[in-house]
CSV table of C-alpha atoms in Angstrom, one decimal:
chain,number,residue,atom,x,y,z
A,1,MET,CA,-32.2,-85.8,-50.3
A,2,ASP,CA,-29.6,-84.4,-51.8
A,3,GLU,CA,-27.7,-81.9,-49.8
A,4,ALA,CA,-27.3,-79.8,-53.3
A,5,LEU,CA,-31.4,-79.2,-53.2
A,6,ILE,CA,-30.9,-78.3,-49.5
A,7,ARG,CA,-28.1,-75.9,-50.2
A,8,SER,CA,-30.0,-73.8,-53.5
A,9,LEU,CA,-32.8,-73.7,-51.0
A,10,THR,CA,-31.1,-71.4,-48.4
A,11,PRO,CA,-31.2,-68.0,-49.9
A,12,SER,CA,-35.2,-67.9,-50.5
A,13,VAL,CA,-35.7,-69.5,-47.0
A,14,LEU,CA,-33.2,-67.0,-45.3
A,15,THR,CA,-34.9,-64.0,-47.3
A,16,VAL,CA,-38.2,-65.2,-46.2
A,17,LEU,CA,-37.3,-65.2,-42.7
A,18,VAL,CA,-35.8,-61.5,-43.0
A,19,ARG,CA,-39.0,-60.2,-45.0
A,20,ARG,CA,-40.8,-61.6,-41.9
A,21,GLY,CA,-38.7,-59.3,-39.7
A,22,ALA,CA,-36.5,-61.4,-38.6
A,23,ASP,CA,-32.9,-59.7,-38.0
A,24,PHE,CA,-30.1,-61.5,-40.1
A,25,ALA,CA,-28.2,-63.2,-37.6
A,26,ALA,CA,-30.8,-64.7,-35.9
A,27,ALA,CA,-32.4,-65.9,-39.2
A,28,GLU,CA,-29.1,-67.4,-40.4
A,29,ASP,CA,-28.9,-69.2,-37.1
A,30,ALA,CA,-32.6,-70.4,-37.4
A,31,VAL,CA,-32.1,-71.8,-41.3
A,32,GLN,CA,-29.0,-73.5,-40.3
A,33,GLU,CA,-30.7,-75.2,-37.6
A,34,ALA,CA,-33.5,-76.2,-40.3
A,35,LEU,CA,-31.1,-77.2,-42.6
A,36,VAL,CA,-29.4,-79.7,-39.8
A,37,GLU,CA,-32.7,-80.7,-39.7
A,38,ALA,CA,-33.7,-81.6,-42.8
A,39,VAL,CA,-30.2,-83.5,-43.3
A,40,ARG,CA,-31.1,-85.9,-40.6
A,41,GLY,CA,-34.7,-86.3,-41.7
A,42,TRP,CA,-35.3,-86.0,-45.6
A,43,ALA,CA,-33.3,-89.2,-46.4
A,44,ASP,CA,-35.7,-91.4,-44.9
A,45,ASP,CA,-38.7,-89.3,-45.1
A,46,PRO,CA,-38.6,-85.9,-47.6
A,47,PRO,CA,-41.0,-83.7,-47.6
A,48,ARG,CA,-43.4,-83.1,-51.0
A,49,ASP,CA,-42.4,-78.9,-50.8
A,50,PRO,CA,-39.0,-79.1,-49.3
A,51,LYS,CA,-39.2,-75.1,-49.5
A,52,GLY,CA,-41.7,-74.6,-47.5
A,53,TRP,CA,-41.0,-77.0,-44.8
A,54,LEU,CA,-37.5,-75.6,-44.3
A,55,VAL,CA,-39.8,-72.0,-44.1
A,56,THR,CA,-42.2,-73.3,-41.6
A,57,VAL,CA,-39.4,-75.0,-39.3
A,58,ALA,CA,-36.7,-72.4,-39.6
A,59,TRP,CA,-39.4,-69.5,-38.7
A,60,ARG,CA,-40.6,-72.0,-35.5
A,61,ARG,CA,-36.4,-72.2,-34.6
A,62,PHE,CA,-36.4,-68.4,-34.7
A,63,LEU,CA,-39.6,-68.1,-32.7
A,64,ASP,CA,-38.1,-70.0,-30.1
A,65,ALA,CA,-34.8,-68.2,-30.4
A,66,VAL,CA,-36.7,-65.1,-29.7
A,67,ARG,CA,-38.6,-66.3,-26.7
A,68,ALA,CA,-35.6,-66.8,-25.0
A,69,ASP,CA,-34.0,-63.4,-25.4
A,70,THR,CA,-34.7,-60.6,-23.2
A,71,ALA,CA,-36.6,-59.6,-26.0
A,72,ARG,CA,-39.5,-61.8,-25.7
A,73,ARG,CA,-41.9,-59.5,-24.6
A,74,ARG,CA,-41.8,-57.2,-27.6
A,75,ARG,CA,-41.4,-59.9,-30.1
A,76,GLU,CA,-44.0,-62.3,-28.8
A,77,ASP,CA,-46.8,-60.7,-31.5
A,78,ARG,CA,-44.7,-62.4,-34.4
A,79,VAL,CA,-45.9,-65.9,-33.2
A,80,GLU,CA,-48.9,-64.9,-35.6
A,81,GLU,CA,-47.2,-64.6,-38.2
A,82,GLU,CA,-46.1,-68.0,-38.8
A,83,PRO,CA,-46.1,-69.2,-42.5
A,84,ALA,CA,-49.3,-71.5,-43.0
A,85,PRO,CA,-48.1,-75.3,-43.6
A,86,GLY,CA,-48.3,-75.6,-47.6
A,87,PRO,CA,-46.7,-75.0,-51.0
A,88,ALA,CA,-44.2,-71.8,-51.1
A,89,PRO,CA,-43.7,-69.6,-53.7
A,90,ASP,CA,-41.3,-70.5,-56.5
A,91,VAL,CA,-39.2,-67.7,-56.3
A,92,ASP,CA,-35.8,-66.9,-56.5
A,93,ASP,CA,-34.8,-64.7,-54.0
A,94,THR,CA,-30.9,-64.8,-54.1
A,95,LEU,CA,-30.2,-61.7,-55.6
A,96,GLN,CA,-32.3,-59.8,-53.4
A,97,LEU,CA,-30.1,-61.5,-50.8
A,98,TYR,CA,-27.4,-59.6,-52.3
A,99,PHE,CA,-28.8,-56.5,-51.7
A,100,LEU,CA,-29.5,-57.3,-48.4
A,101,CYS,CA,-26.3,-58.6,-47.5
A,102,ALA,CA,-24.5,-55.3,-49.3
A,103,HIS,CA,-26.5,-52.9,-46.4
A,104,PRO,CA,-25.5,-49.6,-46.7
A,105,SER,CA,-24.1,-50.1,-43.0
A,106,LEU,CA,-21.5,-52.5,-43.8
A,107,THR,CA,-18.3,-52.0,-45.7
A,108,PRO,CA,-17.6,-53.3,-49.6
A,109,SER,CA,-15.2,-56.4,-47.6
A,110,SER,CA,-17.8,-57.0,-44.7
A,111,ALA,CA,-21.0,-57.5,-47.3
A,112,VAL,CA,-18.7,-59.7,-49.5
A,113,ALA,CA,-17.6,-61.7,-46.6
A,114,LEU,CA,-21.1,-62.2,-45.0
A,115,THR,CA,-22.5,-62.4,-48.8
A,116,LEU,CA,-20.2,-65.6,-49.4
A,117,ARG,CA,-20.8,-66.9,-45.9
A,118,ALA,CA,-24.9,-66.5,-46.0
A,119,VAL,CA,-25.3,-66.9,-49.9
A,120,GLY,CA,-22.5,-68.6,-51.6
A,121,GLY,CA,-22.7,-71.4,-48.6
A,122,LEU,CA,-18.5,-71.0,-47.9
A,123,THR,CA,-17.7,-72.2,-44.7
A,124,THR,CA,-15.6,-69.1,-43.0
A,125,ARG,CA,-12.2,-71.4,-43.6
A,126,GLN,CA,-13.0,-71.2,-47.2
A,127,ILE,CA,-13.7,-67.2,-47.3
A,128,ALA,CA,-10.3,-66.9,-45.3
A,129,ARG,CA,-8.0,-68.8,-47.7
A,130,ALA,CA,-9.7,-66.8,-50.5
A,131,TYR,CA,-8.8,-63.2,-48.4
A,132,LEU,CA,-5.4,-64.4,-47.5
A,133,VAL,CA,-6.1,-64.1,-43.8
A,134,PRO,CA,-6.2,-66.1,-40.5
A,135,GLU,CA,-9.5,-68.0,-39.8
A,136,ALA,CA,-10.4,-66.7,-36.8
A,137,THR,CA,-9.8,-63.2,-38.3
A,138,MET,CA,-12.5,-63.8,-41.2
A,139,ALA,CA,-14.7,-65.2,-38.6
A,140,GLN,CA,-14.5,-62.4,-35.9
A,141,ARG,CA,-15.0,-60.1,-39.6
A,142,ILE,CA,-18.2,-62.4,-40.5
A,143,SER,CA,-19.4,-62.0,-36.5
A,144,ARG,CA,-19.1,-58.3,-36.7
A,145,ALA,CA,-21.2,-57.6,-40.1
A,146,LYS,CA,-23.8,-60.0,-38.8
A,147,ARG,CA,-23.7,-57.8,-35.4
A,148,THR,CA,-23.8,-54.5,-37.4
A,149,VAL,CA,-27.1,-55.6,-39.4
A,150,SER,CA,-28.7,-57.4,-36.7
A,151,GLY,CA,-29.9,-54.0,-35.1
A,152,VAL,CA,-31.5,-52.5,-38.5
A,153,ARG,CA,-34.3,-52.7,-40.5
A,154,PHE,CA,-34.0,-54.1,-44.3
A,155,ASP,CA,-35.8,-51.1,-45.7
A,156,ARG,CA,-32.7,-49.5,-47.2
A,157,PRO,CA,-30.8,-52.4,-49.1
A,158,GLY,CA,-27.4,-52.0,-50.8
A,159,ASP,CA,-27.2,-49.6,-53.7
A,160,VAL,CA,-26.2,-50.8,-57.2
A,161,ALA,CA,-22.7,-50.1,-57.0
A,162,THR,CA,-21.9,-52.1,-53.8
A,163,VAL,CA,-23.8,-55.2,-55.1
A,164,LEU,CA,-21.8,-55.0,-58.5
A,165,ARG,CA,-18.7,-55.2,-56.2
A,166,VAL,CA,-19.9,-58.1,-54.6
A,167,LEU,CA,-20.7,-59.6,-57.6
A,168,TYR,CA,-17.3,-58.8,-59.0
A,169,LEU,CA,-15.6,-60.2,-56.0
A,170,VAL,CA,-17.5,-63.6,-56.0
A,171,PHE,CA,-17.0,-64.3,-59.8
A,172,ASN,CA,-13.2,-63.4,-58.9
A,173,GLU,CA,-13.4,-66.3,-56.3
A,174,GLY,CA,-12.7,-69.0,-59.3
A,175,TYR,CA,-14.3,-72.1,-60.4
A,176,SER,CA,-13.6,-74.5,-58.1
A,177,GLY,CA,-14.9,-75.6,-55.1
A,178,ASP,CA,-18.4,-76.6,-53.4
A,179,VAL,CA,-19.9,-73.7,-55.2
A,180,ASP,CA,-19.1,-72.8,-59.5
A,181,LEU,CA,-18.9,-69.1,-57.9
A,182,ALA,CA,-18.5,-68.0,-61.3
A,183,ALA,CA,-21.3,-68.9,-62.8
A,184,GLU,CA,-23.8,-68.2,-60.3
A,185,ALA,CA,-22.4,-64.7,-60.4
A,186,ILE,CA,-22.7,-64.3,-64.1
A,187,ARG,CA,-26.5,-65.8,-63.5
A,188,LEU,CA,-27.2,-63.3,-61.0
A,189,THR,CA,-25.3,-60.6,-62.8
A,190,ARG,CA,-27.6,-61.7,-65.5
A,191,GLN,CA,-30.7,-60.8,-63.7
A,192,LEU,CA,-29.8,-57.6,-62.4
A,193,ALA,CA,-29.2,-56.5,-65.9
A,194,ALA,CA,-32.5,-57.5,-66.7
A,195,SER,CA,-34.0,-55.3,-64.0
A,196,VAL,CA,-31.1,-52.4,-63.8
A,197,ASP,CA,-30.6,-49.7,-66.4
A,198,HIS,CA,-26.8,-49.0,-65.4
A,199,PRO,CA,-24.3,-49.2,-67.7
A,200,GLU,CA,-22.0,-50.6,-65.1
A,201,VAL,CA,-23.7,-53.4,-64.9
A,202,ALA,CA,-23.7,-54.4,-68.3
A,203,GLY,CA,-19.7,-53.7,-68.0
A,204,LEU,CA,-19.8,-56.3,-65.5
A,205,LEU,CA,-21.7,-58.9,-67.4
A,206,ALA,CA,-19.5,-58.2,-70.4
A,207,LEU,CA,-16.4,-58.7,-68.5
A,208,MET,CA,-17.5,-61.7,-66.7
A,209,LEU,CA,-18.6,-63.4,-70.2
A,210,LEU,CA,-15.5,-62.6,-71.9
A,211,HIS,CA,-13.2,-63.7,-69.2
A,212,HIS,CA,-15.8,-67.2,-68.4
A,213,ALA,CA,-15.4,-67.9,-72.3
A,214,ARG,CA,-11.9,-68.8,-71.7
A,215,ARG,CA,-12.6,-71.1,-69.0
A,216,ALA,CA,-12.1,-74.6,-70.4
A,217,ALA,CA,-8.5,-73.3,-72.0
A,218,ARG,CA,-7.0,-71.8,-68.4
A,219,THR,CA,-6.3,-75.7,-67.5
A,220,ALA,CA,-4.4,-78.2,-68.7
A,221,PRO,CA,-5.5,-82.2,-68.4
A,222,ASP,CA,-3.5,-82.5,-65.2
A,223,GLY,CA,-4.8,-79.4,-63.9
A,224,SER,CA,-2.1,-77.0,-64.2
A,225,LEU,CA,-2.6,-73.6,-65.5
A,226,VAL,CA,-2.3,-72.5,-69.0
A,227,PRO,CA,-1.2,-68.8,-69.1
A,228,LEU,CA,-3.0,-66.8,-71.5
A,229,ALA,CA,-0.2,-66.6,-74.3
A,230,GLU,CA,0.0,-70.4,-74.5
A,231,GLN,CA,-4.2,-71.4,-74.6
A,232,ASP,CA,-5.7,-73.0,-77.4
A,233,ARG,CA,-7.8,-70.1,-78.4
A,234,GLY,CA,-9.9,-72.8,-80.5
A,235,ARG,CA,-11.3,-73.9,-77.0
A,236,TRP,CA,-12.7,-70.5,-76.1
A,237,ASP,CA,-16.2,-70.1,-76.4
A,238,THR,CA,-16.8,-68.0,-79.1
A,239,ALA,CA,-21.2,-67.6,-78.3
A,240,SER,CA,-20.0,-65.8,-74.8
A,241,ILE,CA,-17.6,-63.3,-76.4
A,242,ALA,CA,-19.8,-62.5,-79.1
A,243,GLU,CA,-22.2,-61.8,-76.5
A,244,GLY,CA,-20.0,-60.0,-73.9
A,245,VAL,CA,-18.4,-57.7,-77.1
A,246,ALA,CA,-21.9,-56.7,-77.8
A,247,ILE,CA,-23.2,-56.1,-74.6
A,248,LEU,CA,-19.9,-53.8,-74.2
A,249,GLN,CA,-20.3,-52.0,-77.6
A,250,ALA,CA,-23.7,-51.0,-76.5
A,251,ALA,CA,-22.5,-49.6,-72.8
A,252,LEU,CA,-20.0,-47.8,-73.9
A,253,ALA,CA,-22.3,-46.5,-76.5
A,254,ARG,CA,-23.9,-44.1,-73.5
A,255,ASP,CA,-20.8,-42.5,-72.9
A,256,ARG,CA,-20.4,-43.6,-69.1
A,257,LEU,CA,-17.3,-45.1,-68.7
A,258,GLY,CA,-16.6,-46.9,-65.4
A,259,GLU,CA,-13.8,-49.5,-64.4
A,260,PHE,CA,-15.9,-52.5,-65.2
A,261,GLN,CA,-16.3,-51.4,-68.8
A,262,ALA,CA,-12.7,-50.5,-69.0
A,263,GLN,CA,-11.6,-54.3,-67.7
A,264,ALA,CA,-14.0,-55.2,-70.2
A,265,ALA,CA,-12.4,-53.3,-73.3
A,266,ILE,CA,-9.2,-55.0,-72.0
A,267,ALA,CA,-10.9,-58.6,-71.6
A,268,ALA,CA,-12.2,-57.9,-75.1
A,269,LEU,CA,-8.8,-57.1,-77.2
A,270,HIS,CA,-7.8,-60.4,-75.6
A,271,ALA,CA,-10.6,-62.1,-77.4
A,272,ASP,CA,-10.1,-60.4,-80.3
A,273,ALA,CA,-6.8,-61.1,-81.2
A,274,PRO,CA,-6.4,-64.5,-83.3
A,275,THR,CA,-3.0,-65.6,-81.8
A,276,ALA,CA,-1.0,-64.2,-79.1
A,277,GLY,CA,1.2,-62.4,-81.3
A,278,GLU,CA,-1.7,-60.6,-83.1
A,279,THR,CA,-2.9,-59.0,-79.6
A,280,ASP,CA,-2.9,-55.1,-79.4
A,281,TRP,CA,-1.5,-54.3,-76.7
A,282,VAL,CA,-1.0,-50.8,-77.5
A,283,GLN,CA,-4.7,-50.1,-77.1
A,284,ILE,CA,-4.4,-52.6,-74.1
A,285,VAL,CA,-2.5,-49.9,-72.8
A,286,GLU,CA,-4.7,-47.4,-73.4
A,287,TRP,CA,-7.3,-48.8,-71.5
A,288,TYR,CA,-5.1,-49.5,-68.5
A,289,ASP,CA,-4.2,-45.7,-68.8
A,290,GLU,CA,-8.2,-45.2,-68.0
A,291,LEU,CA,-8.4,-47.6,-65.5
A,292,VAL,CA,-5.6,-46.0,-63.6
A,293,ARG,CA,-7.6,-42.6,-63.9
A,294,LEU,CA,-10.6,-44.4,-62.7
A,295,THR,CA,-9.2,-46.3,-59.8
A,296,GLY,CA,-5.9,-45.3,-58.7
A,297,SER,CA,-5.3,-49.2,-58.0
A,298,PRO,CA,-1.7,-50.2,-57.5
A,299,VAL,CA,-2.9,-53.7,-58.8
A,300,VAL,CA,-4.3,-51.9,-61.6
A,301,ARG,CA,-0.8,-50.4,-62.2
A,302,LEU,CA,1.1,-53.7,-61.9
A,303,ASN,CA,-1.1,-55.2,-64.9
A,304,ARG,CA,-0.5,-52.0,-66.7
A,305,ALA,CA,3.2,-52.8,-66.2
A,306,VAL,CA,2.6,-56.0,-68.0
A,307,ALA,CA,1.0,-54.6,-70.8
A,308,VAL,CA,3.9,-51.7,-71.1
A,309,GLY,CA,6.2,-54.8,-70.9
A,310,GLU,CA,4.4,-55.9,-74.4
A,311,ALA,CA,3.7,-53.0,-76.1
A,312,ASP,CA,7.0,-51.2,-75.8
A,313,GLY,CA,9.3,-54.2,-74.0
A,314,PRO,CA,10.4,-55.3,-71.3
A,315,ARG,CA,12.7,-52.8,-69.8
A,316,ALA,CA,9.8,-49.8,-69.9
A,317,GLY,CA,7.6,-52.7,-68.3
A,318,LEU,CA,10.2,-52.6,-65.5
A,319,ALA,CA,10.2,-48.7,-65.7
A,320,ALA,CA,6.3,-49.1,-65.0
A,321,LEU,CA,6.8,-51.1,-61.8
A,322,ALA,CA,9.4,-48.7,-60.4
A,323,GLY,CA,7.5,-47.0,-57.3
A,324,LEU,CA,5.3,-50.4,-56.7
A,325,ASP,CA,5.4,-51.9,-53.2
A,326,GLU,CA,6.7,-54.9,-53.9
A,327,ALA,CA,4.3,-56.7,-51.4
A,328,LEU,CA,1.6,-56.3,-54.0
A,329,PRO,CA,0.0,-59.8,-54.7
A,330,ARG,CA,1.6,-61.2,-57.9
A,331,TYR,CA,4.6,-58.4,-57.6
A,332,ALA,CA,7.2,-60.9,-57.7
A,333,ALA,CA,6.1,-63.0,-60.3
A,334,VAL,CA,5.3,-59.6,-62.8
A,335,ALA,CA,8.7,-58.8,-62.2
A,336,ALA,CA,9.7,-62.3,-62.8
A,337,TYR,CA,8.2,-62.6,-66.1
A,338,LEU,CA,9.6,-59.1,-67.4
A,339,HIS,CA,13.4,-59.9,-66.3
A,340,GLU,CA,12.7,-63.4,-68.2
A,341,ARG,CA,11.7,-61.6,-71.6
A,342,ASP,CA,14.4,-58.9,-70.4
A,343,GLY,CA,17.4,-61.8,-70.7
A,344,ASP,CA,18.0,-61.6,-66.8
A,345,LEU,CA,17.3,-65.2,-66.1
A,346,ASP,CA,19.2,-65.5,-62.8
A,347,ARG,CA,17.0,-62.6,-61.6
A,348,ALA,CA,14.1,-64.2,-63.0
A,349,ALA,CA,14.6,-67.8,-62.0
A,350,ARG,CA,14.7,-66.3,-58.0
A,351,LEU,CA,11.3,-64.1,-58.6
A,352,TYR,CA,9.7,-66.8,-60.2
A,353,ALA,CA,11.0,-69.1,-56.6
A,354,GLU,CA,9.9,-66.2,-54.4
A,355,ALA,CA,6.5,-65.9,-56.0
A,356,ALA,CA,6.1,-69.4,-55.6
A,357,ARG,CA,6.4,-69.2,-52.2
A,358,LYS,CA,4.0,-66.4,-51.5
A,359,ALA,CA,1.2,-68.0,-54.4
A,360,SER,CA,-1.8,-69.3,-52.1
A,361,ASP,CA,-3.3,-71.3,-54.8
A,362,LEU,CA,-1.9,-74.9,-55.6
A,363,ALA,CA,-2.2,-74.8,-59.3
A,364,GLU,CA,-0.4,-71.3,-59.2
A,365,ARG,CA,2.0,-72.3,-56.9
A,366,ASP,CA,3.0,-75.2,-59.1
A,367,HIS,CA,3.2,-73.4,-62.6
A,368,LEU,CA,5.4,-70.2,-60.6
A,369,THR,CA,7.7,-73.4,-59.4
A,370,ARG,CA,7.9,-75.3,-62.8
A,371,ARG,CA,8.5,-71.7,-64.3
A,372,ALA,CA,11.9,-71.2,-61.7
A,373,ALA,CA,13.0,-75.0,-62.4
A,374,ARG,CA,13.1,-74.2,-66.2
A,375,LEU,CA,15.0,-71.1,-66.4
A,376,ASN,CA,17.4,-72.8,-63.4
A,377,SER,CA,17.6,-75.6,-66.2
A,378,ARG,CA,18.5,-73.4,-69.1
A,379,ARG,CA,20.9,-71.6,-67.2
A,380,ARG,CA,22.8,-74.7,-66.2
A,381,GLU,CA,22.5,-75.7,-69.7
A,382,ASP,CA,24.0,-72.6,-70.7
A,383,ARG,CA,27.4,-72.8,-68.7
């Protein structure tokens, strides 16, 4: 039996158990045990109804654990609620599970980690690598999140803003790995947009579509990164761009600006430019000013410095970097780019090398290393 099928059923099975009264941590353990049994046994004798089989087995494993728990006497009444064998409803519960994982008792960072583990199917090591923290630290974070929600009833799911943040972070995990997180995040955000009338939901969907439209052009055939300015714009998905722009325009017309709408507006300006040289950087800086006002984020200020450097020159961009923490992710890469444009190749090469050492992604590290090597070669030729 295809393990991808088993993985795809996990959110629905977990949601069924939670809805029937299982606390989240115990339900996840029971589902994992059922998945192990499925992987072992389905190859020789696959069930006619995989989801129904998983629900039945997982519920039985949960009941076994409950009986062994100190609260066995209070929970034995749930034995009668065991689902009867037979076909289970073919319903996608993934978005509902996102709301459950984004429970109000969790912080956004804990919610996204728990969602990536319970819904996205990522390992603790993968999540830790994405967050740039040790695996043990991430394991503790996820364990604390499980403990937090294990003692609460799921009658107060997370609000839309928290779910949007989780979806945004899931999308940003990228396109590689065992699960295509970007495509899954878009699918779920479409579902959310269809059920919730909220301009920031529309803003997030537009942002995802506009970024996703450039997916095919982001890497070269050898897997190396292609910077936005060097991408073949003929490979961009024009249908996704048109849809994203239309969704964004409708959201902006409601005059309830949020950070996702502002980010989408920046992405739309990039998508609208026939060439990199025709990009309207002045408008992009104005949208970054709105983002700074909305979020106060130092990462937004860092990205704004790049836009200022394009609109007003590299010296202005370097001035915009002043006061920002040099420990910010990608600070060295941004400073290197601006110094390169300003003609200081020696300093730019050193900063590119520093940025490469700090990069966690192999493709990004290779890209920055090549830029440093290219500048060092130019410096030797000029001597």
